[in-house]
Amino acid sequence: MIKNYIEQANFEDTGFCYTLSLISGKYKPVILYCLMEFEIVRFNELKRYLKTVSDKTLSVNLKELEANDLIIRKEYPQIPPKVEYSLSERGKSLMEVLDKLCIWGEENKRVVTRSQN
């Protein structure tokens, strides 16, 4: 019976898969976490926080997060250009999940570290 269910199930249609598609990648969860911690952040501040990210990669990730309505991009009409990023309401609703992932990681990182010694 479970074999039939597994064969007919479509992982791609699950909420879990959808959520992962929004936050997948090396930088998206970190960008979201940074915006949760600091609320309003500029491009170069994000770049400094992420350390190794290229301008293009950061820009692509920010555009994808904005397209998925997880962040808000606010552009000011001035020279030099000023752009600020913040979490949207939808992005804020995801923070509880990301926060729990961080807590789990901290708790379990210690367990693995201790067992390897």
PDB file of C-alpha atoms in Angstrom:
ATOM      1  CA  MET A   1       0.000   0.000   0.000  1.00  0.00           C
ATOM      2  CA  ILE A   2       2.727   2.488   0.894  1.00  0.00           C
ATOM      3  CA  LYS A   3       4.606   1.469  -2.248  1.00  0.00           C
ATOM      4  CA  ASN A   4       1.601   2.515  -4.378  1.00  0.00           C
ATOM      5  CA  TYR A   5       1.359   5.818  -2.528  1.00  0.00           C
ATOM      6  CA  ILE A   6       5.059   6.543  -3.046  1.00  0.00           C
ATOM      7  CA  GLU A   7       4.875   5.644  -6.737  1.00  0.00           C
ATOM      8  CA  GLN A   8       1.889   7.961  -7.251  1.00  0.00           C
ATOM      9  CA  ALA A   9       3.134  10.790  -5.037  1.00  0.00           C
ATOM     10  CA  ASN A  10       4.608  13.854  -6.688  1.00  0.00           C
ATOM     11  CA  PHE A  11       7.181  15.534  -4.496  1.00  0.00           C
ATOM     12  CA  GLU A  12       7.206  18.596  -6.754  1.00  0.00           C
ATOM     13  CA  ASP A  13       3.586  19.354  -5.818  1.00  0.00           C
ATOM     14  CA  THR A  14       4.273  19.558  -2.080  1.00  0.00           C
ATOM     15  CA  GLY A  15       4.463  22.708   0.004  1.00  0.00           C
ATOM     16  CA  PHE A  16       7.861  21.519   1.218  1.00  0.00           C
ATOM     17  CA  CYS A  17       9.241  21.486  -2.323  1.00  0.00           C
ATOM     18  CA  TYR A  18       7.709  24.897  -3.055  1.00  0.00           C
ATOM     19  CA  THR A  19       9.294  26.428   0.059  1.00  0.00           C
ATOM     20  CA  LEU A  20      12.677  24.932  -0.815  1.00  0.00           C
ATOM     21  CA  SER A  21      12.420  26.338  -4.339  1.00  0.00           C
ATOM     22  CA  LEU A  22      12.000  29.845  -2.886  1.00  0.00           C
ATOM     23  CA  ILE A  23      14.942  29.688  -0.469  1.00  0.00           C
ATOM     24  CA  SER A  24      17.275  27.233  -2.171  1.00  0.00           C
ATOM     25  CA  GLY A  25      20.838  28.168  -2.872  1.00  0.00           C
ATOM     26  CA  LYS A  26      23.886  29.207  -0.946  1.00  0.00           C
ATOM     27  CA  TYR A  27      22.896  32.829  -0.321  1.00  0.00           C
ATOM     28  CA  LYS A  28      19.100  33.227  -0.187  1.00  0.00           C
ATOM     29  CA  PRO A  29      18.635  31.950   3.377  1.00  0.00           C
ATOM     30  CA  VAL A  30      21.528  34.121   4.548  1.00  0.00           C
ATOM     31  CA  ILE A  31      20.125  37.192   2.773  1.00  0.00           C
ATOM     32  CA  LEU A  32      16.742  36.604   4.396  1.00  0.00           C
ATOM     33  CA  TYR A  33      18.313  36.072   7.802  1.00  0.00           C
ATOM     34  CA  CYS A  34      20.376  39.255   7.411  1.00  0.00           C
ATOM     35  CA  LEU A  35      17.235  41.233   6.572  1.00  0.00           C
ATOM     36  CA  MET A  36      15.474  39.724   9.570  1.00  0.00           C
ATOM     37  CA  GLU A  37      18.309  40.780  11.873  1.00  0.00           C
ATOM     38  CA  PHE A  38      19.022  44.243  10.464  1.00  0.00           C
ATOM     39  CA  GLU A  39      15.599  45.074   8.894  1.00  0.00           C
ATOM     40  CA  ILE A  40      16.765  47.518   6.199  1.00  0.00           C
ATOM     41  CA  VAL A  41      20.009  46.756   4.386  1.00  0.00           C
ATOM     42  CA  ARG A  42      21.752  48.218   1.354  1.00  0.00           C
ATOM     43  CA  PHE A  43      23.424  46.192  -1.405  1.00  0.00           C
ATOM     44  CA  ASN A  44      27.002  46.803  -0.267  1.00  0.00           C
ATOM     45  CA  GLU A  45      26.112  45.987   3.339  1.00  0.00           C
ATOM     46  CA  LEU A  46      24.712  42.644   2.188  1.00  0.00           C
ATOM     47  CA  LYS A  47      27.843  42.064   0.131  1.00  0.00           C
ATOM     48  CA  ARG A  48      30.055  42.694   3.174  1.00  0.00           C
ATOM     49  CA  TYR A  49      27.895  40.404   5.303  1.00  0.00           C
ATOM     50  CA  LEU A  50      28.070  37.572   2.742  1.00  0.00           C
ATOM     51  CA  LYS A  51      31.825  38.118   2.191  1.00  0.00           C
ATOM     52  CA  THR A  52      32.469  35.870  -0.846  1.00  0.00           C
ATOM     53  CA  VAL A  53      29.455  36.661  -3.039  1.00  0.00           C
ATOM     54  CA  SER A  54      29.969  38.370  -6.400  1.00  0.00           C
ATOM     55  CA  ASP A  55      27.930  41.421  -7.387  1.00  0.00           C
ATOM     56  CA  LYS A  56      26.157  39.452 -10.109  1.00  0.00           C
ATOM     57  CA  THR A  57      25.254  36.510  -7.842  1.00  0.00           C
ATOM     58  CA  LEU A  58      23.951  38.801  -5.120  1.00  0.00           C
ATOM     59  CA  SER A  59      21.962  40.805  -7.657  1.00  0.00           C
ATOM     60  CA  VAL A  60      20.391  37.652  -9.157  1.00  0.00           C
ATOM     61  CA  ASN A  61      19.472  36.301  -5.711  1.00  0.00           C
ATOM     62  CA  LEU A  62      17.916  39.614  -4.682  1.00  0.00           C
ATOM     63  CA  LYS A  63      15.897  39.791  -7.913  1.00  0.00           C
ATOM     64  CA  GLU A  64      14.601  36.241  -7.380  1.00  0.00           C
ATOM     65  CA  LEU A  65      13.650  36.960  -3.758  1.00  0.00           C
ATOM     66  CA  GLU A  66      11.881  40.137  -4.882  1.00  0.00           C
ATOM     67  CA  ALA A  67      10.083  38.312  -7.720  1.00  0.00           C
ATOM     68  CA  ASN A  68       8.825  35.770  -5.173  1.00  0.00           C
ATOM     69  CA  ASP A  69       7.586  38.604  -2.927  1.00  0.00           C
ATOM     70  CA  LEU A  70       9.910  37.697  -0.056  1.00  0.00           C
ATOM     71  CA  ILE A  71      11.765  41.022  -0.033  1.00  0.00           C
ATOM     72  CA  ILE A  72      11.023  44.629  -0.923  1.00  0.00           C
ATOM     73  CA  ARG A  73      13.423  46.700  -2.992  1.00  0.00           C
ATOM     74  CA  LYS A  74      13.156  50.443  -2.441  1.00  0.00           C
ATOM     75  CA  GLU A  75      15.016  52.681  -4.853  1.00  0.00           C
ATOM     76  CA  TYR A  76      15.626  56.349  -4.084  1.00  0.00           C
ATOM     77  CA  PRO A  77      15.855  58.808  -7.005  1.00  0.00           C
ATOM     78  CA  GLN A  78      19.216  60.349  -6.193  1.00  0.00           C
ATOM     79  CA  ILE A  79      22.808  60.387  -7.340  1.00  0.00           C
ATOM     80  CA  PRO A  80      24.587  58.192  -6.468  1.00  0.00           C
ATOM     81  CA  PRO A  81      21.739  55.671  -6.555  1.00  0.00           C
ATOM     82  CA  LYS A  82      20.506  54.397  -3.221  1.00  0.00           C
ATOM     83  CA  VAL A  83      18.672  51.072  -2.919  1.00  0.00           C
ATOM     84  CA  GLU A  84      17.464  49.463   0.283  1.00  0.00           C
ATOM     85  CA  TYR A  85      16.158  45.959   0.849  1.00  0.00           C
ATOM     86  CA  SER A  86      13.792  44.748   3.551  1.00  0.00           C
ATOM     87  CA  LEU A  87      11.553  41.774   4.209  1.00  0.00           C
ATOM     88  CA  SER A  88       8.028  41.808   2.836  1.00  0.00           C
ATOM     89  CA  GLU A  89       5.176  40.549   4.999  1.00  0.00           C
ATOM     90  CA  ARG A  90       5.429  37.252   3.134  1.00  0.00           C
ATOM     91  CA  GLY A  91       9.168  37.137   3.844  1.00  0.00           C
ATOM     92  CA  LYS A  92       8.572  37.898   7.515  1.00  0.00           C
ATOM     93  CA  SER A  93       6.170  34.959   7.709  1.00  0.00           C
ATOM     94  CA  LEU A  94       9.009  32.680   6.586  1.00  0.00           C
ATOM     95  CA  MET A  95      11.386  33.855   9.319  1.00  0.00           C
ATOM     96  CA  GLU A  96       9.949  31.588  12.009  1.00  0.00           C
ATOM     97  CA  VAL A  97      10.830  28.608   9.826  1.00  0.00           C
ATOM     98  CA  LEU A  98      14.359  29.871   9.111  1.00  0.00           C
ATOM     99  CA  ASP A  99      14.872  30.707  12.771  1.00  0.00           C
ATOM    100  CA  LYS A 100      13.939  27.146  13.739  1.00  0.00           C
ATOM    101  CA  LEU A 101      16.436  25.833  11.173  1.00  0.00           C
ATOM    102  CA  CYS A 102      19.138  27.974  12.791  1.00  0.00           C
ATOM    103  CA  ILE A 103      18.247  26.740  16.272  1.00  0.00           C
ATOM    104  CA  TRP A 104      18.254  23.131  15.099  1.00  0.00           C
ATOM    105  CA  GLY A 105      21.622  23.654  13.419  1.00  0.00           C
ATOM    106  CA  GLU A 106      23.189  25.177  16.528  1.00  0.00           C
ATOM    107  CA  GLU A 107      21.898  22.376  18.747  1.00  0.00           C
ATOM    108  CA  ASN A 108      22.923  19.588  16.394  1.00  0.00           C
ATOM    109  CA  LYS A 109      26.232  21.081  15.290  1.00  0.00           C
ATOM    110  CA  ARG A 110      27.453  20.643  18.855  1.00  0.00           C
ATOM    111  CA  VAL A 111      26.232  17.044  18.966  1.00  0.00           C
ATOM    112  CA  VAL A 112      28.140  16.088  15.811  1.00  0.00           C
ATOM    113  CA  THR A 113      31.245  17.995  16.915  1.00  0.00           C
ATOM    114  CA  ARG A 114      31.254  16.183  20.283  1.00  0.00           C
ATOM    115  CA  SER A 115      30.744  12.750  18.712  1.00  0.00           C
ATOM    116  CA  GLN A 116      33.657  13.311  16.319  1.00  0.00           C
ATOM    117  CA  ASN A 117      36.140  14.098  19.122  1.00  0.00           C
TER     118      ASN A 117
END
